[in-house]
Each structure stands twice: as structure tokens, then as C-alpha cells.
PDB file of C-alpha atoms in Angstrom:
ATOM      1  CA  MET A   1       0.012  -0.003  -0.038  1.00 91.00           C
ATOM      2  CA  GLU A   2       1.287   3.433  -0.972  1.00 97.00           C
ATOM      3  CA  GLN A   3       2.195   5.904   1.743  1.00 98.00           C
ATOM      4  CA  VAL A   4       1.874   9.629   0.896  1.00 98.00           C
ATOM      5  CA  PRO A   5       2.355  12.828   3.010  1.00 98.00           C
ATOM      6  CA  THR A   6      -0.664  13.067   5.232  1.00 98.00           C
ATOM      7  CA  THR A   7      -1.903  15.519   7.842  1.00 98.00           C
ATOM      8  CA  VAL A   8      -4.900  15.784  10.165  1.00 98.00           C
ATOM      9  CA  LEU A   9      -7.275  18.553   9.026  1.00 98.00           C
ATOM     10  CA  CYS A  10      -9.696  17.970  11.823  1.00 98.00           C
ATOM     11  CA  ALA A  11      -8.925  15.934  14.952  1.00 98.00           C
ATOM     12  CA  GLU A  12     -12.572  15.881  16.085  1.00 98.00           C
ATOM     13  CA  ARG A  13     -13.690  12.260  15.691  1.00 98.00           C
ATOM     14  CA  CYS A  14     -16.725  11.834  13.587  1.00 98.00           C
ATOM     15  CA  HIS A  15     -19.270   9.114  14.442  1.00 98.00           C
ATOM     16  CA  LEU A  16     -19.901   8.846  10.717  1.00 98.00           C
ATOM     17  CA  GLY A  17     -17.877  11.333   8.722  1.00 98.00           C
ATOM     18  CA  GLU A  18     -19.216  11.700   5.117  1.00 98.00           C
ATOM     19  CA  GLY A  19     -20.095  13.878   2.226  1.00 97.00           C
ATOM     20  CA  PRO A  20     -17.044  16.058   1.766  1.00 98.00           C
ATOM     21  CA  THR A  21     -17.032  18.822  -0.951  1.00 98.00           C
ATOM     22  CA  TYR A  22     -14.980  21.907  -1.661  1.00 98.00           C
ATOM     23  CA  ASP A  23     -15.742  25.424  -2.756  1.00 97.00           C
ATOM     24  CA  PRO A  24     -12.669  26.897  -4.596  1.00 95.00           C
ATOM     25  CA  ALA A  25     -14.183  30.436  -4.480  1.00 94.00           C
ATOM     26  CA  THR A  26     -13.763  30.550  -0.714  1.00 96.00           C
ATOM     27  CA  ASP A  27     -11.142  27.854  -0.174  1.00 97.00           C
ATOM     28  CA  THR A  28     -13.675  26.038   2.034  1.00 98.00           C
ATOM     29  CA  ALA A  29     -14.233  22.345   2.503  1.00 98.00           C
ATOM     30  CA  TRP A  30     -17.472  21.078   3.912  1.00 98.00           C
ATOM     31  CA  TRP A  31     -18.375  17.556   5.345  1.00 98.00           C
ATOM     32  CA  PHE A  32     -20.802  15.937   7.729  1.00 98.00           C
ATOM     33  CA  ASP A  33     -20.997  13.776  10.760  1.00 98.00           C
ATOM     34  CA  ILE A  34     -24.253  12.022   9.733  1.00 98.00           C
ATOM     35  CA  ARG A  35     -25.015  10.335  13.036  1.00 97.00           C
ATOM     36  CA  GLU A  36     -24.429  13.455  15.171  1.00 98.00           C
ATOM     37  CA  GLY A  37     -26.207  15.910  12.792  1.00 98.00           C
ATOM     38  CA  LEU A  38     -23.180  18.074  12.304  1.00 98.00           C
ATOM     39  CA  LEU A  39     -21.843  20.042   9.365  1.00 98.00           C
ATOM     40  CA  PHE A  40     -18.146  20.877   9.407  1.00 98.00           C
ATOM     41  CA  GLU A  41     -16.562  23.931   7.584  1.00 98.00           C
ATOM     42  CA  ALA A  42     -12.734  24.162   7.088  1.00 98.00           C
ATOM     43  CA  ARG A  43     -10.565  26.808   5.447  1.00 97.00           C
ATOM     44  CA  ILE A  44      -7.886  24.754   3.882  1.00 96.00           C
ATOM     45  CA  ALA A  45      -5.111  27.467   3.807  1.00 94.00           C
ATOM     46  CA  SER A  46      -5.486  28.233   7.503  1.00 94.00           C
ATOM     47  CA  GLY A  47      -6.747  25.031   8.820  1.00 93.00           C
ATOM     48  CA  GLU A  48      -9.538  26.793  10.724  1.00 96.00           C
ATOM     49  CA  VAL A  49     -12.443  24.497  11.341  1.00 97.00           C
ATOM     50  CA  ARG A  50     -15.982  25.370  12.452  1.00 97.00           C
ATOM     51  CA  ARG A  51     -18.891  22.956  13.260  1.00 97.00           C
ATOM     52  CA  HIS A  52     -22.550  23.722  12.767  1.00 98.00           C
ATOM     53  CA  ALA A  53     -25.398  21.784  14.477  1.00 98.00           C
ATOM     54  CA  LEU A  54     -28.083  20.947  11.982  1.00 97.00           C
ATOM     55  CA  GLY A  55     -30.715  19.430  14.278  1.00 95.00           C
ATOM     56  CA  LYS A  56     -31.123  16.510  11.950  1.00 96.00           C
ATOM     57  CA  MET A  57     -29.071  13.869  10.196  1.00 98.00           C
ATOM     58  CA  ALA A  58     -27.658  15.028   6.804  1.00 98.00           C
ATOM     59  CA  SER A  59     -25.099  13.536   4.485  1.00 98.00           C
ATOM     60  CA  ALA A  60     -24.145  15.833   1.532  1.00 98.00           C
ATOM     61  CA  LEU A  61     -24.501  19.220   0.111  1.00 98.00           C
ATOM     62  CA  GLY A  62     -24.314  20.995  -3.227  1.00 97.00           C
ATOM     63  CA  ARG A  63     -23.456  24.747  -3.762  1.00 98.00           C
ATOM     64  CA  ILE A  64     -26.380  26.721  -5.292  1.00 97.00           C
ATOM     65  CA  ASP A  65     -24.591  30.085  -5.385  1.00 96.00           C
ATOM     66  CA  ASP A  66     -22.260  32.146  -3.196  1.00 95.00           C
ATOM     67  CA  ALA A  67     -24.945  32.578  -0.553  1.00 97.00           C
ATOM     68  CA  ARG A  68     -26.755  29.240  -0.493  1.00 97.00           C
ATOM     69  CA  GLN A  69     -26.267  25.472  -0.298  1.00 98.00           C
ATOM     70  CA  LEU A  70     -28.599  22.587  -0.855  1.00 98.00           C
ATOM     71  CA  ILE A  71     -28.421  20.166   2.058  1.00 98.00           C
ATOM     72  CA  VAL A  72     -29.377  16.456   1.611  1.00 98.00           C
ATOM     73  CA  ALA A  73     -31.004  15.466   4.940  1.00 98.00           C
ATOM     74  CA  GLU A  74     -32.832  12.422   6.433  1.00 97.00           C
ATOM     75  CA  ASP A  75     -36.274  13.716   5.434  1.00 96.00           C
ATOM     76  CA  GLY A  76     -35.676  16.019   2.437  1.00 97.00           C
ATOM     77  CA  LEU A  77     -33.626  18.578   0.670  1.00 98.00           C
ATOM     78  CA  TYR A  78     -33.063  21.942   2.489  1.00 98.00           C
ATOM     79  CA  VAL A  79     -31.745  25.247   1.306  1.00 98.00           C
ATOM     80  CA  ARG A  80     -29.097  26.528   3.761  1.00 98.00           C
ATOM     81  CA  SER A  81     -28.091  30.103   4.079  1.00 98.00           C
ATOM     82  CA  ILE A  82     -24.306  30.163   4.409  1.00 97.00           C
ATOM     83  CA  ALA A  83     -24.369  33.484   6.280  1.00 96.00           C
ATOM     84  CA  ASP A  84     -26.545  32.410   9.199  1.00 96.00           C
ATOM     85  CA  GLY A  85     -27.101  28.671   8.814  1.00 96.00           C
ATOM     86  CA  ALA A  86     -30.851  28.937   8.395  1.00 97.00           C
ATOM     87  CA  LEU A  87     -32.532  25.943   6.743  1.00 97.00           C
ATOM     88  CA  SER A  88     -35.693  25.974   4.723  1.00 97.00           C
ATOM     89  CA  LEU A  89     -37.254  22.932   3.226  1.00 97.00           C
ATOM     90  CA  TYR A  90     -36.979  22.798  -0.542  1.00 97.00           C
ATOM     91  CA  LEU A  91     -38.434  19.323  -1.213  1.00 97.00           C
ATOM     92  CA  PRO A  92     -39.328  16.278   1.046  1.00 97.00           C
ATOM     93  CA  LEU A  93     -37.641  13.036   0.203  1.00 97.00           C
ATOM     94  CA  GLU A  94     -38.865   9.737   1.808  1.00 96.00           C
ATOM     95  CA  ALA A  95     -40.124  11.942   4.684  1.00 94.00           C
ATOM     96  CA  ASP A  96     -42.945   9.442   5.131  1.00 94.00           C
ATOM     97  CA  ASN A  97     -40.556   6.638   5.802  1.00 95.00           C
ATOM     98  CA  PRO A  98     -38.886   6.956   9.209  1.00 95.00           C
ATOM     99  CA  ALA A  99     -36.832   3.772   8.545  1.00 96.00           C
ATOM    100  CA  THR A 100     -34.612   5.504   5.899  1.00 97.00           C
ATOM    101  CA  ARG A 101     -32.150   8.354   5.765  1.00 97.00           C
ATOM    102  CA  SER A 102     -29.922  10.077   3.101  1.00 97.00           C
ATOM    103  CA  ASN A 103     -26.455   8.831   2.257  1.00 96.00           C
ATOM    104  CA  ASP A 104     -23.928   9.417  -0.498  1.00 96.00           C
ATOM    105  CA  SER A 105     -24.721  12.126  -3.101  1.00 97.00           C
ATOM    106  CA  ARG A 106     -22.978  14.166  -5.685  1.00 98.00           C
ATOM    107  CA  VAL A 107     -23.696  16.860  -8.395  1.00 98.00           C
ATOM    108  CA  HIS A 108     -23.563  15.925 -11.963  1.00 98.00           C
ATOM    109  CA  PRO A 109     -21.734  18.395 -14.319  1.00 98.00           C
ATOM    110  CA  SER A 110     -25.144  19.510 -15.661  1.00 97.00           C
ATOM    111  CA  GLY A 111     -26.290  20.593 -12.162  1.00 97.00           C
ATOM    112  CA  THR A 112     -28.502  17.527 -11.621  1.00 98.00           C
ATOM    113  CA  PHE A 113     -28.042  16.220  -8.062  1.00 98.00           C
ATOM    114  CA  TRP A 114     -27.875  12.427  -7.567  1.00 98.00           C
ATOM    115  CA  ILE A 115     -29.006  11.465  -4.078  1.00 98.00           C
ATOM    116  CA  GLY A 116     -28.790   8.168  -2.220  1.00 98.00           C
ATOM    117  CA  THR A 117     -31.014   6.903   0.598  1.00 98.00           C
ATOM    118  CA  MET A 118     -30.714   3.805   2.774  1.00 98.00           C
ATOM    119  CA  GLY A 119     -32.196   2.090   5.736  1.00 97.00           C
ATOM    120  CA  ARG A 120     -31.092   3.557   9.145  1.00 96.00           C
ATOM    121  CA  LYS A 121     -29.974  -0.050  10.048  1.00 95.00           C
ATOM    122  CA  ALA A 122     -28.748  -0.757   6.453  1.00 95.00           C
ATOM    123  CA  GLU A 123     -31.773  -2.954   5.872  1.00 97.00           C
ATOM    124  CA  ARG A 124     -31.337  -4.867   2.578  1.00 96.00           C
ATOM    125  CA  GLY A 125     -32.959  -3.218  -0.427  1.00 95.00           C
ATOM    126  CA  LEU A 126     -34.550  -0.358   1.500  1.00 96.00           C
ATOM    127  CA  GLY A 127     -32.609   2.444  -0.188  1.00 97.00           C
ATOM    128  CA  ALA A 128     -32.583   4.018  -3.613  1.00 98.00           C
ATOM    129  CA  ILE A 129     -30.791   6.567  -5.786  1.00 98.00           C
ATOM    130  CA  TYR A 130     -32.682   9.582  -7.041  1.00 98.00           C
ATOM    131  CA  ALA A 131     -31.897  12.602  -9.204  1.00 98.00           C
ATOM    132  CA  LEU A 132     -33.030  16.127  -8.553  1.00 98.00           C
ATOM    133  CA  HIS A 133     -33.512  17.449 -12.011  1.00 97.00           C
ATOM    134  CA  ARG A 134     -35.140  20.805 -12.907  1.00 92.00           C
ATOM    135  CA  GLY A 135     -36.911  20.954  -9.526  1.00 94.00           C
ATOM    136  CA  GLU A 136     -38.308  17.433  -9.646  1.00 96.00           C
ATOM    137  CA  ILE A 137     -37.031  14.343  -7.756  1.00 97.00           C
ATOM    138  CA  ILE A 138     -36.843  11.298 -10.024  1.00 97.00           C
ATOM    139  CA  ARG A 139     -36.134   7.829  -8.675  1.00 98.00           C
ATOM    140  CA  LEU A 140     -33.440   6.317 -10.840  1.00 98.00           C
ATOM    141  CA  PHE A 141     -32.451   2.973  -9.099  1.00 97.00           C
ATOM    142  CA  PRO A 142     -34.523   1.255  -6.399  1.00 97.00           C
ATOM    143  CA  ASN A 143     -33.688  -1.643  -4.103  1.00 97.00           C
ATOM    144  CA  ILE A 144     -30.274  -0.303  -3.062  1.00 97.00           C
ATOM    145  CA  THR A 145     -28.897  -1.324   0.391  1.00 97.00           C
ATOM    146  CA  ILE A 146     -25.977   1.119   0.910  1.00 97.00           C
ATOM    147  CA  PRO A 147     -25.654   3.626  -1.943  1.00 97.00           C
ATOM    148  CA  ASN A 148     -22.133   4.911  -2.356  1.00 98.00           C
ATOM    149  CA  ALA A 149     -19.478   6.034  -4.786  1.00 98.00           C
ATOM    150  CA  ILE A 150     -21.778   8.382  -6.719  1.00 98.00           C
ATOM    151  CA  CYS A 151     -19.513  10.255  -9.079  1.00 98.00           C
ATOM    152  CA  PHE A 152     -19.257  11.323 -12.719  1.00 98.00           C
ATOM    153  CA  ALA A 153     -16.760  11.317 -15.619  1.00 98.00           C
ATOM    154  CA  PRO A 154     -15.474  14.854 -16.507  1.00 97.00           C
ATOM    155  CA  HIS A 155     -17.497  14.950 -19.810  1.00 96.00           C
ATOM    156  CA  GLY A 156     -20.723  13.953 -17.828  1.00 97.00           C
ATOM    157  CA  SER A 157     -21.666  11.107 -20.196  1.00 98.00           C
ATOM    158  CA  VAL A 158     -20.778   8.390 -17.625  1.00 98.00           C
ATOM    159  CA  GLY A 159     -21.805   7.941 -14.033  1.00 98.00           C
ATOM    160  CA  TYR A 160     -20.776   5.583 -11.360  1.00 98.00           C
ATOM    161  CA  PHE A 161     -22.300   4.332  -8.101  1.00 98.00           C
ATOM    162  CA  ALA A 162     -21.866   1.405  -5.743  1.00 97.00           C
ATOM    163  CA  ASP A 163     -23.991  -0.684  -3.353  1.00 97.00           C
ATOM    164  CA  THR A 164     -21.557  -1.284  -0.598  1.00 96.00           C
ATOM    165  CA  ASP A 165     -23.550  -4.274   0.583  1.00 95.00           C
ATOM    166  CA  GLU A 166     -22.733  -6.043  -2.705  1.00 94.00           C
ATOM    167  CA  ASN A 167     -19.252  -4.383  -3.041  1.00 95.00           C
ATOM    168  CA  VAL A 168     -19.934  -3.766  -6.608  1.00 96.00           C
ATOM    169  CA  LEU A 169     -19.143  -0.540  -8.556  1.00 97.00           C
ATOM    170  CA  TYR A 170     -21.623   0.185 -11.377  1.00 98.00           C
ATOM    171  CA  ARG A 171     -21.141   2.189 -14.504  1.00 98.00           C
ATOM    172  CA  VAL A 172     -24.074   3.776 -16.351  1.00 98.00           C
ATOM    173  CA  VAL A 173     -24.181   5.779 -19.598  1.00 98.00           C
ATOM    174  CA  LEU A 174     -25.783   9.244 -19.147  1.00 98.00           C
ATOM    175  CA  ASP A 175     -27.155  12.149 -21.084  1.00 98.00           C
ATOM    176  CA  PRO A 176     -24.378  14.777 -20.500  1.00 98.00           C
ATOM    177  CA  GLU A 177     -26.879  17.550 -20.776  1.00 97.00           C
ATOM    178  CA  THR A 178     -29.185  16.305 -18.184  1.00 97.00           C
ATOM    179  CA  GLY A 179     -27.249  13.800 -15.987  1.00 98.00           C
ATOM    180  CA  LEU A 180     -30.060  11.253 -16.414  1.00 98.00           C
ATOM    181  CA  PRO A 181     -29.446   7.591 -17.530  1.00 98.00           C
ATOM    182  CA  ARG A 182     -29.485   6.488 -21.132  1.00 96.00           C
ATOM    183  CA  SER A 183     -28.937   2.810 -20.191  1.00 92.00           C
ATOM    184  CA  MET A 184     -29.217   0.351 -17.411  1.00 95.00           C
ATOM    185  CA  PRO A 185     -26.140   0.101 -15.192  1.00 97.00           C
ATOM    186  CA  ASP A 186     -23.460  -2.538 -15.816  1.00 96.00           C
ATOM    187  CA  VAL A 187     -20.804  -3.833 -13.477  1.00 96.00           C
ATOM    188  CA  LEU A 188     -17.451  -2.049 -13.690  1.00 95.00           C
ATOM    189  CA  LEU A 189     -15.839  -3.990 -10.887  1.00 93.00           C
ATOM    190  CA  ARG A 190     -16.444  -6.294  -7.892  1.00 92.00           C
ATOM    191  CA  ARG A 191     -14.160  -5.668  -4.957  1.00 85.00           C
ATOM    192  CA  ARG A 192     -12.929  -8.896  -3.438  1.00 77.00           C
ATOM    193  CA  GLU A 193     -10.170  -7.466  -1.306  1.00 77.00           C
ATOM    194  CA  PRO A 194     -10.849  -6.541   2.364  1.00 87.00           C
ATOM    195  CA  GLY A 195     -12.886  -3.426   2.684  1.00 92.00           C
ATOM    196  CA  GLY A 196     -16.139  -2.055   1.152  1.00 96.00           C
ATOM    197  CA  ILE A 197     -16.573   0.449  -1.695  1.00 97.00           C
ATOM    198  CA  ASP A 198     -17.565   3.678  -0.087  1.00 97.00           C
ATOM    199  CA  GLY A 199     -17.579   7.341  -1.240  1.00 98.00           C
ATOM    200  CA  ALA A 200     -15.814   8.236  -4.462  1.00 98.00           C
ATOM    201  CA  ILE A 201     -14.804  11.127  -6.760  1.00 98.00           C
ATOM    202  CA  VAL A 202     -13.376  11.343 -10.297  1.00 98.00           C
ATOM    203  CA  ASP A 203     -10.260  13.357 -10.949  1.00 98.00           C
ATOM    204  CA  ALA A 204      -9.441  15.633 -13.866  1.00 98.00           C
ATOM    205  CA  GLU A 205      -8.069  12.655 -15.918  1.00 97.00           C
ATOM    206  CA  GLY A 206     -11.203  10.586 -15.350  1.00 98.00           C
ATOM    207  CA  LEU A 207      -9.756   8.217 -12.741  1.00 98.00           C
ATOM    208  CA  ILE A 208     -12.110   6.950  -9.953  1.00 98.00           C
ATOM    209  CA  TRP A 209     -10.909   7.423  -6.415  1.00 98.00           C
ATOM    210  CA  HIS A 210     -12.936   5.517  -3.851  1.00 97.00           C
ATOM    211  CA  ALA A 211     -12.599   5.133  -0.074  1.00 98.00           C
ATOM    212  CA  CYS A 212     -12.337   1.588   1.194  1.00 97.00           C
ATOM    213  CA  TRP A 213     -14.431   1.180   4.383  1.00 97.00           C
ATOM    214  CA  GLY A 214     -12.634  -1.208   6.686  1.00 96.00           C
ATOM    215  CA  ALA A 215      -9.384  -1.328   4.763  1.00 96.00           C
ATOM    216  CA  GLY A 216      -7.896   2.033   5.627  1.00 97.00           C
ATOM    217  CA  CYS A 217      -7.147   3.192   2.106  1.00 97.00           C
ATOM    218  CA  VAL A 218      -8.320   5.033  -1.036  1.00 98.00           C
ATOM    219  CA  ASP A 219      -8.083   2.993  -4.246  1.00 97.00           C
ATOM    220  CA  VAL A 220      -7.718   4.572  -7.684  1.00 97.00           C
ATOM    221  CA  TYR A 221      -9.262   2.861 -10.640  1.00 97.00           C
ATOM    222  CA  SER A 222      -9.207   3.500 -14.415  1.00 97.00           C
ATOM    223  CA  PRO A 223     -12.575   3.930 -16.246  1.00 97.00           C
ATOM    224  CA  TYR A 224     -12.106   0.332 -17.360  1.00 96.00           C
ATOM    225  CA  GLY A 225     -11.956  -1.165 -13.723  1.00 95.00           C
ATOM    226  CA  GLU A 226      -8.201  -1.516 -13.512  1.00 96.00           C
ATOM    227  CA  CYS A 227      -6.811  -0.724 -10.063  1.00 95.00           C
ATOM    228  CA  LEU A 228      -3.840   1.718 -10.426  1.00 97.00           C
ATOM    229  CA  ARG A 229      -3.016   2.811  -6.887  1.00 97.00           C
ATOM    230  CA  SER A 230      -3.892   1.938  -3.256  1.00 97.00           C
ATOM    231  CA  ILE A 231      -3.107   4.850  -0.893  1.00 98.00           C
ATOM    232  CA  ALA A 232      -3.046   4.399   2.907  1.00 98.00           C
ATOM    233  CA  VAL A 233      -5.401   6.412   5.101  1.00 98.00           C
ATOM    234  CA  PRO A 234      -4.632   6.525   8.848  1.00 98.00           C
ATOM    235  CA  ALA A 235      -8.158   5.331   9.815  1.00 98.00           C
ATOM    236  CA  SER A 236      -9.499   1.905   9.041  1.00 98.00           C
ATOM    237  CA  GLN A 237     -13.056   3.283   8.191  1.00 98.00           C
ATOM    238  CA  ALA A 238     -12.170   5.636   5.531  1.00 98.00           C
ATOM    239  CA  SER A 239     -15.470   6.895   4.118  1.00 98.00           C
ATOM    240  CA  CYS A 240     -15.318   9.457   1.324  1.00 98.00           C
ATOM    241  CA  PRO A 241     -12.684  11.578  -0.608  1.00 98.00           C
ATOM    242  CA  ALA A 242     -12.764  15.059  -2.162  1.00 98.00           C
ATOM    243  CA  PHE A 243     -10.145  17.098  -4.000  1.00 98.00           C
ATOM    244  CA  VAL A 244      -9.354  20.386  -2.260  1.00 98.00           C
ATOM    245  CA  GLY A 245      -7.000  23.379  -2.307  1.00 96.00           C
ATOM    246  CA  PRO A 246      -6.423  26.203  -4.788  1.00 92.00           C
ATOM    247  CA  ASP A 247      -5.152  23.796  -7.470  1.00 95.00           C
ATOM    248  CA  LEU A 248      -7.312  20.844  -6.345  1.00 98.00           C
ATOM    249  CA  SER A 249      -4.240  18.771  -5.656  1.00 96.00           C
ATOM    250  CA  ARG A 250      -4.848  17.507  -2.165  1.00 98.00           C
ATOM    251  CA  LEU A 251      -7.276  14.802  -1.127  1.00 98.00           C
ATOM    252  CA  LEU A 252      -9.553  15.288   1.856  1.00 98.00           C
ATOM    253  CA  VAL A 253     -10.670  11.973   3.299  1.00 98.00           C
ATOM    254  CA  THR A 254     -13.329  11.544   6.047  1.00 98.00           C
ATOM    255  CA  SER A 255     -13.561   8.615   8.367  1.00 98.00           C
ATOM    256  CA  ALA A 256     -15.825   7.202  11.124  1.00 98.00           C
ATOM    257  CA  TRP A 257     -15.848   5.232  14.363  1.00 98.00           C
ATOM    258  CA  GLN A 258     -19.334   3.772  13.872  1.00 97.00           C
ATOM    259  CA  ASP A 259     -19.707   0.264  15.295  1.00 96.00           C
ATOM    260  CA  MET A 260     -16.258   0.315  16.825  1.00 97.00           C
ATOM    261  CA  ASP A 261     -15.816  -0.929  20.452  1.00 97.00           C
ATOM    262  CA  ALA A 262     -13.230   0.427  22.760  1.00 97.00           C
ATOM    263  CA  ALA A 263     -10.566  -2.104  21.686  1.00 97.00           C
ATOM    264  CA  ALA A 264     -11.143  -1.363  17.983  1.00 97.00           C
ATOM    265  CA  LYS A 265     -10.795   2.402  18.683  1.00 97.00           C
ATOM    266  CA  ALA A 266      -7.588   1.827  20.627  1.00 97.00           C
ATOM    267  CA  ALA A 267      -6.190  -0.159  17.667  1.00 97.00           C
ATOM    268  CA  ASP A 268      -7.131   2.526  15.207  1.00 97.00           C
ATOM    269  CA  PRO A 269      -5.732   5.898  16.471  1.00 95.00           C
ATOM    270  CA  GLY A 270      -7.029   7.925  13.570  1.00 98.00           C
ATOM    271  CA  HIS A 271     -10.674   6.705  13.877  1.00 98.00           C
ATOM    272  CA  GLY A 272     -13.154   9.338  12.898  1.00 98.00           C
ATOM    273  CA  GLN A 273     -10.702  12.021  12.040  1.00 98.00           C
ATOM    274  CA  THR A 274     -10.499  14.014   8.802  1.00 98.00           C
ATOM    275  CA  PHE A 275      -7.265  13.958   6.807  1.00 98.00           C
ATOM    276  CA  LEU A 276      -5.484  15.788   3.936  1.00 98.00           C
ATOM    277  CA  LEU A 277      -3.365  13.545   1.616  1.00 98.00           C
ATOM    278  CA  ASP A 278      -0.776  14.870  -0.886  1.00 98.00           C
ATOM    279  CA  VAL A 279      -1.554  12.362  -3.664  1.00 97.00           C
ATOM    280  CA  GLY A 280       0.110  13.940  -6.693  1.00 95.00           C
ATOM    281  CA  ALA A 281      -3.083  14.330  -8.740  1.00 97.00           C
ATOM    282  CA  ARG A 282      -5.557  16.989  -9.679  1.00 97.00           C
ATOM    283  CA  GLY A 283      -9.291  17.042  -9.153  1.00 98.00           C
ATOM    284  CA  ARG A 284     -12.073  19.100 -10.710  1.00 96.00           C
ATOM    285  CA  ALA A 285     -14.178  21.867  -9.239  1.00 95.00           C
ATOM    286  CA  GLU A 286     -17.552  20.552  -8.093  1.00 96.00           C
ATOM    287  CA  PRO A 287     -20.459  21.942 -10.218  1.00 97.00           C
ATOM    288  CA  ASP A 288     -23.259  24.031  -8.659  1.00 97.00           C
ATOM    289  CA  VAL A 289     -26.628  22.332  -8.228  1.00 98.00           C
ATOM    290  CA  LYS A 290     -29.412  23.661 -10.360  1.00 96.00           C
ATOM    291  CA  LEU A 291     -32.744  24.030  -8.720  1.00 94.00           C
ATOM    292  CA  SER A 292     -34.675  24.750 -11.932  1.00 80.00           C
ATOM    293  CA  ILE A 293     -34.272  25.080 -15.646  1.00 57.00           C
TER     294      ILE A 293
END
């Protein structure tokens, strides 16, 4: 496993760290502790970190504009004011099903927002993947257990997602103008090594970087499913990566201590912390989410 220069961005231990994203305009990274209902905000240059209590479980966000974000939460999508943190409901999502919550999500280059849901106890087949497109929520793929690794090729004509329960990464052909599927998904790879396919992102060259839950690493794959690199993360339950920094050359990786007992935590000193890795690659700026046409 490859070792790269690594620092701790945030030493606070997330119960379930997830959903990192980065706003180059303000040099700000954002991520969540899903289980504790927290949103973290970090200035990459200074290392200053702030935490915001949301009052509900949330897992991802997309930038709307320089004043607003769209938060993906357990019962719907909320517009958040960056200035004061105020939340207003935009659209409910599975709000009538208390057994589910949101999980991995990412914005397509067109501005369409793909959103995953899952059972609160990871019940088999209880989740789904949706798309927020032109103000409407469309269910794309039902019967998902743990939706993860939602990410998109730079040109927008291919999307990826995983069901961590199956440990399978799927590839799907998309309409690059809408971010909606043009085909049924096919299997890009089945992970047989230790660790589950968790959150993922695509870099500027089209390579897929996915966190390996339980294996303490981020693996890098070609668009053809060939493993090119395996990079160590100092926490066994690495959960999701995002490229950050002015030139998008550093990899932020979240982690978690979920389901770890005292002995497991003692054996895993970095559990739940959030890291910056110097990986020698370049990412792409995340697109803004579009709420309407």
C-alpha cells in the first residue's frame, strides 16, 4: 500500500464522517457527521475548522450560489443560508418513511443532483438513488442497500455508483446535458479485497478514487476497472474523498468510528478524524446544483 504525506485537518472524531465537498471560491471544505447531525466547515489554507449543529441527520451538500447550499438530509432537501445557517425545506424526500435516511450524493456536471437513501440499520434493499433534475425528484435505481461512490466522468456522459452491501461498482451511460441515464447500469468492478466500496470522486483525468471502508485506504481505478493505486489512510473506516485546495491537488478523506468498540478504537488511533493527503493528482471543481431550468 502506498504511503503519501498526510496531515490531520480535523482531529474531532466523527461518528460517521461523510459527504465532503470543496468550494474553490472561498477555499472552504465542507463535510458531515451524519449520526451526530453536524456540518463541518474548514478553510484549507489556515486550517480553521467550524462545526454547525443541523438538528437532523444530513449527509451531503451542493453549492447553489455564493450565498446558498442545498443540504441532503434524512427527510428531504433543504436550502441553507451560508451567512446564518438557516434551513428551509425545498423538497421532502422519503419523509414518510422513518426507517430511511440520506447517504452518499454528488452533483453531475449538468447541475442535476444524484442522491442516495438507505435504511437506518442498512436493511437490505430499502434504499434508492434519486436525481433532483429541474426541480423534480426522479427515482433512478430502487432496491439499493447502501448507496455509495456516486461520481461522474468529467464529460458527464458516464456515471458511477456502488452498493456497498454487494461491494460492486456500477457504470451507467448518461445524457451529459441532463445527468439522467441512457442505459441500465453494468458492473465495472467487484471488490474482493478486504474493505467495502464507499464514497468516491473522479479526478481531472477521469480516474475513480474511492474510499475503502474497513481497509484504511483510497483505491484509484481507471474507467475500465483497472486498479492503479492503493493509498493508505490513517483510519480503518475511510469513508469519502474530495479534492481540495487552490489547485485541487490535495485529497480530503473523512472517516468514522461507527460500530467500533473500545478495543477497535484503541487499535485505530485515527478513527473518525478527517485527513489531507498529498496524492500527486488533480481534481475538478464541483459543479453548482441547479434548482430549476
